[in-house]
């Protein structure tokens, strides 16, 4: 079982209720500002399926030139993220191009207590270590600076006005979003388990097929680690067709 453009189209057409619930849950979180604007957007956050869908819809509705540029960045991110800190593909200059639909991970960043953030960071470190070992077992040694990279805890995020927000409220919001997404039943599980909650994986798999995207990633990452040469990848990205045309 894998996602196809047809399945994504069906999910987009039948998800108004879930997307409304997602918006209502996002609205429980305070608006924030940060003087280090966008400096923390150094990676594409993990997300649930229900968070990915409005972003796909936004991409589909963008002007063709903009969405094609963005999709090329997202797919480039999928292939390059084991070897480079690529920044979040939605970041342009200091602006997030999908700000109204940004993910829970973006909205909650800087609002967690330092202790809870450290728990999340420790889980992330374990996942990266595991990933590094998997690549190693395939004969590819990922760059240490990428494996060790973590977004530091941010003390610069402030809420707009006095708002009570704590870990309990954030965990509740996160659980609610998970429950809304679980309404997509097996598609929700599939996105977490076979696509690792990664929109860049989903879009790359829609473009090339799930197995082909994984095989291409392995070949390209091994080649780039060994040669430091990105020409092959750049050529593939340059020639990508308009994915969103398949989703309309
Ligand atoms: S989606 Fe937007 S807010 Fe979130 S990390 Fe990317 S650029 Fe930053």
mmCIF file of C-alpha atoms and ligand atoms in Angstrom:
data_model
loop_
_atom_site.group_PDB
_atom_site.id
_atom_site.type_symbol
_atom_site.label_atom_id
_atom_site.label_comp_id
_atom_site.label_asym_id
_atom_site.label_seq_id
_atom_site.Cartn_x
_atom_site.Cartn_y
_atom_site.Cartn_z
ATOM 1 C CA UNK A 1 0.000 0.000 0.000
ATOM 2 C CA UNK A 2 1.422 3.398 -1.031
ATOM 3 C CA UNK A 3 0.128 6.897 -1.719
ATOM 4 C CA UNK A 4 -0.610 7.814 -5.325
ATOM 5 C CA UNK A 5 -1.643 11.168 -6.823
ATOM 6 C CA UNK A 6 -5.179 9.728 -7.077
ATOM 7 C CA UNK A 7 -5.286 8.877 -3.341
ATOM 8 C CA UNK A 8 -3.948 12.319 -2.397
ATOM 9 C CA UNK A 9 -6.619 13.934 -4.603
ATOM 10 C CA UNK A 10 -9.319 11.871 -2.868
ATOM 11 C CA UNK A 11 -7.978 12.721 0.581
ATOM 12 C CA UNK A 12 -7.888 16.422 -0.310
ATOM 13 C CA UNK A 13 -11.482 16.283 -1.559
ATOM 14 C CA UNK A 14 -12.814 14.445 1.494
ATOM 15 C CA UNK A 15 -10.878 16.094 4.315
ATOM 16 C CA UNK A 16 -12.742 19.396 4.892
ATOM 17 C CA UNK A 17 -13.997 18.235 8.300
ATOM 18 C CA UNK A 18 -10.556 17.136 9.515
ATOM 19 C CA UNK A 19 -8.899 20.310 8.169
ATOM 20 C CA UNK A 20 -11.477 22.454 9.997
ATOM 21 C CA UNK A 21 -10.714 20.578 13.246
ATOM 22 C CA UNK A 22 -6.992 21.038 12.635
ATOM 23 C CA UNK A 23 -7.458 24.809 12.208
ATOM 24 C CA UNK A 24 -9.480 24.961 15.429
ATOM 25 C CA UNK A 25 -6.701 23.133 17.272
ATOM 26 C CA UNK A 26 -4.010 25.393 15.810
ATOM 27 C CA UNK A 27 -6.120 28.369 16.968
ATOM 28 C CA UNK A 28 -5.703 27.201 20.590
ATOM 29 C CA UNK A 29 -1.980 27.940 20.308
ATOM 30 C CA UNK A 30 -0.831 31.530 20.782
ATOM 31 C CA UNK A 31 0.594 33.667 18.015
ATOM 32 C CA UNK A 32 4.305 34.183 18.612
ATOM 33 C CA UNK A 33 7.088 36.472 17.503
ATOM 34 C CA UNK A 34 10.831 36.021 17.651
ATOM 35 C CA UNK A 35 13.695 38.453 17.091
ATOM 36 C CA UNK A 36 15.727 35.611 15.571
ATOM 37 C CA UNK A 37 13.010 35.350 12.911
ATOM 38 C CA UNK A 38 13.323 32.165 10.813
ATOM 39 C CA UNK A 39 16.829 31.290 12.055
ATOM 40 C CA UNK A 40 15.414 28.120 13.593
ATOM 41 C CA UNK A 41 13.813 26.922 10.334
ATOM 42 C CA UNK A 42 16.826 24.769 9.597
ATOM 43 C CA UNK A 43 14.909 21.580 8.862
ATOM 44 C CA UNK A 44 11.520 20.431 7.661
ATOM 45 C CA UNK A 45 9.593 19.422 10.813
ATOM 46 C CA UNK A 46 7.926 16.041 11.209
ATOM 47 C CA UNK A 47 4.163 16.186 10.810
ATOM 48 C CA UNK A 48 1.010 14.096 10.721
ATOM 49 C CA UNK A 49 -0.922 13.432 7.526
ATOM 50 C CA UNK A 50 -3.632 15.934 8.449
ATOM 51 C CA UNK A 51 -0.951 18.651 8.734
ATOM 52 C CA UNK A 52 0.595 17.701 5.390
ATOM 53 C CA UNK A 53 -2.683 17.884 3.431
ATOM 54 C CA UNK A 54 -3.371 21.653 3.743
ATOM 55 C CA UNK A 55 0.224 22.319 2.696
ATOM 56 C CA UNK A 56 -0.221 20.130 -0.389
ATOM 57 C CA UNK A 57 -3.477 21.976 -1.131
ATOM 58 C CA UNK A 58 -1.642 25.299 -0.771
ATOM 59 C CA UNK A 59 1.064 24.071 -3.156
ATOM 60 C CA UNK A 60 -1.556 23.003 -5.710
ATOM 61 C CA UNK A 61 -3.174 26.443 -5.514
ATOM 62 C CA UNK A 62 0.069 28.374 -6.000
ATOM 63 C CA UNK A 63 1.092 29.838 -9.361
ATOM 64 C CA UNK A 64 2.758 27.088 -11.421
ATOM 65 C CA UNK A 65 6.197 28.755 -11.426
ATOM 66 C CA UNK A 66 6.204 29.209 -7.629
ATOM 67 C CA UNK A 67 4.973 25.716 -6.794
ATOM 68 C CA UNK A 68 7.403 24.064 -9.224
ATOM 69 C CA UNK A 69 10.306 25.983 -7.684
ATOM 70 C CA UNK A 70 9.120 24.972 -4.225
ATOM 71 C CA UNK A 71 8.566 21.305 -5.096
ATOM 72 C CA UNK A 72 12.065 21.145 -6.548
ATOM 73 C CA UNK A 73 13.398 22.485 -3.230
ATOM 74 C CA UNK A 74 11.306 19.966 -1.253
ATOM 75 C CA UNK A 75 12.461 17.005 -3.350
ATOM 76 C CA UNK A 76 16.049 18.288 -3.211
ATOM 77 C CA UNK A 77 15.660 18.363 0.561
ATOM 78 C CA UNK A 78 14.548 14.710 0.595
ATOM 79 C CA UNK A 79 17.666 13.542 -1.263
ATOM 80 C CA UNK A 80 20.134 15.866 0.443
ATOM 81 C CA UNK A 81 19.067 15.914 4.089
ATOM 82 C CA UNK A 82 21.410 13.031 5.136
ATOM 83 C CA UNK A 83 24.438 14.920 3.771
ATOM 84 C CA UNK A 84 23.668 18.627 4.251
ATOM 85 C CA UNK A 85 21.797 20.942 6.590
ATOM 86 C CA UNK A 86 19.534 22.212 3.845
ATOM 87 C CA UNK A 87 17.194 24.581 5.758
ATOM 88 C CA UNK A 88 13.442 24.075 5.581
ATOM 89 C CA UNK A 89 12.447 24.168 1.899
ATOM 90 C CA UNK A 90 9.516 26.468 2.705
ATOM 91 C CA UNK A 91 11.850 29.184 3.936
ATOM 92 C CA UNK A 92 12.635 31.924 1.423
ATOM 93 C CA UNK A 93 14.729 34.785 2.733
ATOM 94 C CA UNK A 94 13.216 35.279 6.169
ATOM 95 C CA UNK A 95 9.698 34.309 5.116
ATOM 96 C CA UNK A 96 7.813 31.030 5.490
ATOM 97 C CA UNK A 97 5.867 30.531 2.253
ATOM 98 C CA UNK A 98 3.203 28.411 3.976
ATOM 99 C CA UNK A 99 3.013 30.388 7.237
ATOM 100 C CA UNK A 100 -0.808 30.127 7.757
ATOM 101 C CA UNK A 101 -0.529 26.326 7.321
ATOM 102 C CA UNK A 102 2.801 25.796 9.098
ATOM 103 C CA UNK A 103 3.007 22.598 11.136
ATOM 104 C CA UNK A 104 2.481 21.993 14.871
ATOM 105 C CA UNK A 105 6.264 21.599 15.252
ATOM 106 C CA UNK A 106 6.741 25.169 13.971
ATOM 107 C CA UNK A 107 3.941 26.580 16.105
ATOM 108 C CA UNK A 108 5.105 24.953 19.348
ATOM 109 C CA UNK A 109 8.820 25.669 18.874
ATOM 110 C CA UNK A 110 10.037 27.960 21.650
ATOM 111 C CA UNK A 111 6.900 27.402 23.751
ATOM 112 C CA UNK A 112 7.978 24.131 25.396
ATOM 113 C CA UNK A 113 9.705 24.218 28.756
ATOM 114 C CA UNK A 114 13.500 23.650 28.477
ATOM 115 C CA UNK A 115 13.067 20.236 30.200
ATOM 116 C CA UNK A 116 10.422 19.040 27.752
ATOM 117 C CA UNK A 117 12.384 20.384 24.800
ATOM 118 C CA UNK A 118 15.383 18.359 25.993
ATOM 119 C CA UNK A 119 13.204 15.214 26.096
ATOM 120 C CA UNK A 120 12.185 15.843 22.479
ATOM 121 C CA UNK A 121 15.790 16.615 21.501
ATOM 122 C CA UNK A 122 17.021 13.388 23.155
ATOM 123 C CA UNK A 123 14.437 11.375 21.190
ATOM 124 C CA UNK A 124 15.617 13.113 18.012
ATOM 125 C CA UNK A 125 19.266 12.293 18.820
ATOM 126 C CA UNK A 126 18.388 8.601 19.290
ATOM 127 C CA UNK A 127 16.498 8.532 15.982
ATOM 128 C CA UNK A 128 19.444 10.137 14.171
ATOM 129 C CA UNK A 129 21.904 7.713 15.732
ATOM 130 C CA UNK A 130 19.731 4.825 14.540
ATOM 131 C CA UNK A 131 19.566 6.326 11.045
ATOM 132 C CA UNK A 132 23.334 6.816 11.003
ATOM 133 C CA UNK A 133 23.795 3.132 11.892
ATOM 134 C CA UNK A 134 21.403 2.044 9.139
ATOM 135 C CA UNK A 135 23.350 4.077 6.555
ATOM 136 C CA UNK A 136 26.606 2.671 7.955
ATOM 137 C CA UNK A 137 25.317 -0.884 7.499
ATOM 138 C CA UNK A 138 24.806 0.049 3.810
ATOM 139 C CA UNK A 139 28.425 1.261 3.593
ATOM 140 C CA UNK A 140 27.673 5.002 3.747
ATOM 141 C CA UNK A 141 29.243 7.152 6.471
ATOM 142 C CA UNK A 142 27.095 10.270 6.933
ATOM 143 C CA UNK A 143 28.851 13.573 7.749
ATOM 144 C CA UNK A 144 29.201 14.063 11.511
ATOM 145 C CA UNK A 145 28.087 17.693 11.326
ATOM 146 C CA UNK A 146 24.728 16.547 9.890
ATOM 147 C CA UNK A 147 24.252 13.664 12.332
ATOM 148 C CA UNK A 148 25.116 15.883 15.320
ATOM 149 C CA UNK A 149 23.079 18.882 14.172
ATOM 150 C CA UNK A 150 20.214 19.979 16.415
ATOM 151 C CA UNK A 151 18.196 23.160 16.560
ATOM 152 C CA UNK A 152 19.105 24.675 19.941
ATOM 153 C CA UNK A 153 16.485 25.563 22.511
ATOM 154 C CA UNK A 154 15.228 29.058 21.744
ATOM 155 C CA UNK A 155 14.777 31.678 24.451
ATOM 156 C CA UNK A 156 13.725 34.387 22.012
ATOM 157 C CA UNK A 157 10.184 33.264 21.202
ATOM 158 C CA UNK A 158 7.532 35.461 22.815
ATOM 159 C CA UNK A 159 3.762 35.175 22.704
ATOM 160 C CA UNK A 160 1.757 38.135 21.425
ATOM 161 C CA UNK A 161 0.310 39.413 24.690
ATOM 162 C CA UNK A 162 0.007 37.610 28.029
ATOM 163 C CA UNK A 163 -1.019 34.006 27.385
ATOM 164 C CA UNK A 164 -0.949 30.937 29.587
ATOM 165 C CA UNK A 165 0.787 28.155 27.719
ATOM 166 C CA UNK A 166 2.572 25.162 29.163
ATOM 167 C CA UNK A 167 3.743 21.667 28.244
ATOM 168 C CA UNK A 168 0.393 20.157 29.259
ATOM 169 C CA UNK A 169 -1.550 22.380 26.839
ATOM 170 C CA UNK A 170 0.981 21.678 24.059
ATOM 171 C CA UNK A 171 0.885 17.903 24.632
ATOM 172 C CA UNK A 172 -2.945 18.043 24.558
ATOM 173 C CA UNK A 173 -2.857 19.964 21.255
ATOM 174 C CA UNK A 174 -0.351 17.497 19.813
ATOM 175 C CA UNK A 175 -2.515 14.538 20.912
ATOM 176 C CA UNK A 176 -5.624 16.172 19.417
ATOM 177 C CA UNK A 177 -3.868 16.655 16.066
ATOM 178 C CA UNK A 178 -2.718 13.025 16.157
ATOM 179 C CA UNK A 179 -6.311 11.919 16.861
ATOM 180 C CA UNK A 180 -7.709 14.058 14.002
ATOM 181 C CA UNK A 181 -5.133 12.586 11.637
ATOM 182 C CA UNK A 182 -5.932 9.073 12.872
ATOM 183 C CA UNK A 183 -9.374 9.689 11.303
ATOM 184 C CA UNK A 184 -7.637 8.890 8.001
ATOM 185 C CA UNK A 185 -7.038 5.419 9.525
ATOM 186 C CA UNK A 186 -4.600 3.353 7.460
ATOM 187 C CA UNK A 187 -3.408 6.395 5.426
ATOM 188 C CA UNK A 188 -2.440 8.142 8.661
ATOM 189 C CA UNK A 189 -0.483 5.093 9.828
ATOM 190 C CA UNK A 190 1.121 4.615 6.441
ATOM 191 C CA UNK A 191 2.362 8.213 6.378
ATOM 192 C CA UNK A 192 4.000 7.775 9.800
ATOM 193 C CA UNK A 193 5.420 4.308 9.238
ATOM 194 C CA UNK A 194 6.451 4.138 5.558
ATOM 195 C CA UNK A 195 7.002 7.859 4.870
ATOM 196 C CA UNK A 196 8.427 8.695 8.323
ATOM 197 C CA UNK A 197 6.028 11.649 8.744
ATOM 198 C CA UNK A 198 8.076 13.461 6.110
ATOM 199 C CA UNK A 199 6.356 15.562 3.448
ATOM 200 C CA UNK A 200 9.511 15.609 1.325
ATOM 201 C CA UNK A 201 9.450 11.782 1.242
ATOM 202 C CA UNK A 202 5.750 11.769 0.309
ATOM 203 C CA UNK A 203 6.212 14.213 -2.590
ATOM 204 C CA UNK A 204 9.350 12.412 -3.826
ATOM 205 C CA UNK A 205 7.484 9.091 -3.705
ATOM 206 C CA UNK A 206 4.552 10.615 -5.632
ATOM 207 C CA UNK A 207 7.026 11.849 -8.214
ATOM 208 C CA UNK A 208 9.154 8.677 -8.627
ATOM 209 C CA UNK A 209 7.271 5.862 -6.837
ATOM 210 C CA UNK A 210 7.996 4.767 -3.255
ATOM 211 C CA UNK A 211 10.607 2.086 -3.943
ATOM 212 C CA UNK A 212 12.305 4.101 -6.704
ATOM 213 C CA UNK A 213 12.554 7.178 -4.446
ATOM 214 C CA UNK A 214 14.259 5.090 -1.729
ATOM 215 C CA UNK A 215 16.665 3.485 -4.212
ATOM 216 C CA UNK A 216 17.481 6.866 -5.792
ATOM 217 C CA UNK A 217 18.115 8.356 -2.369
ATOM 218 C CA UNK A 218 20.551 5.603 -1.467
ATOM 219 C CA UNK A 219 22.417 5.909 -4.799
ATOM 220 C CA UNK A 220 22.565 9.723 -4.706
ATOM 221 C CA UNK A 221 23.578 9.987 -1.051
ATOM 222 C CA UNK A 222 26.358 7.403 -1.498
ATOM 223 C CA UNK A 223 27.576 9.207 -4.626
ATOM 224 C CA UNK A 224 27.519 12.656 -2.991
ATOM 225 C CA UNK A 225 29.240 11.421 0.191
ATOM 226 C CA UNK A 226 31.994 9.773 -1.879
ATOM 227 C CA UNK A 227 32.488 12.473 -4.527
ATOM 228 C CA UNK A 228 31.086 15.698 -3.002
ATOM 229 C CA UNK A 229 29.556 16.167 -6.445
ATOM 230 C CA UNK A 230 25.867 17.169 -6.726
ATOM 231 C CA UNK A 231 25.665 17.402 -10.514
ATOM 232 C CA UNK A 232 23.563 14.212 -10.888
ATOM 233 C CA UNK A 233 21.050 15.393 -8.336
ATOM 234 C CA UNK A 234 20.903 18.897 -9.808
ATOM 235 C CA UNK A 235 20.160 17.404 -13.221
ATOM 236 C CA UNK A 236 17.328 15.227 -11.847
ATOM 237 C CA UNK A 237 15.816 18.193 -9.990
ATOM 238 C CA UNK A 238 16.061 20.440 -13.044
ATOM 239 C CA UNK A 239 14.082 17.986 -15.178
ATOM 240 C CA UNK A 240 11.217 17.328 -12.750
ATOM 241 C CA UNK A 241 7.721 17.604 -14.250
ATOM 242 C CA UNK A 242 4.880 19.560 -12.581
ATOM 243 C CA UNK A 243 3.806 17.206 -9.792
ATOM 244 C CA UNK A 244 0.807 19.349 -8.855
ATOM 245 C CA UNK A 245 -0.657 18.916 -12.334
ATOM 246 C CA UNK A 246 -1.189 15.260 -11.289
ATOM 247 C CA UNK A 247 -3.036 16.391 -8.150
ATOM 248 C CA UNK A 248 -5.663 18.604 -9.803
HETATM 249 S S1 LIG B 1 7.325 25.361 7.636
HETATM 250 FE FE1 LIG B 1 7.756 27.569 7.793
HETATM 251 S S2 LIG B 1 7.839 28.019 10.029
HETATM 252 FE FE2 LIG B 1 8.027 25.773 9.742
HETATM 253 S S3 LIG B 1 10.260 25.340 9.706
HETATM 254 FE FE3 LIG B 1 9.561 25.612 7.551
HETATM 255 S S4 LIG B 1 9.896 27.820 7.095
HETATM 256 FE FE4 LIG B 1 9.968 27.583 9.338
#
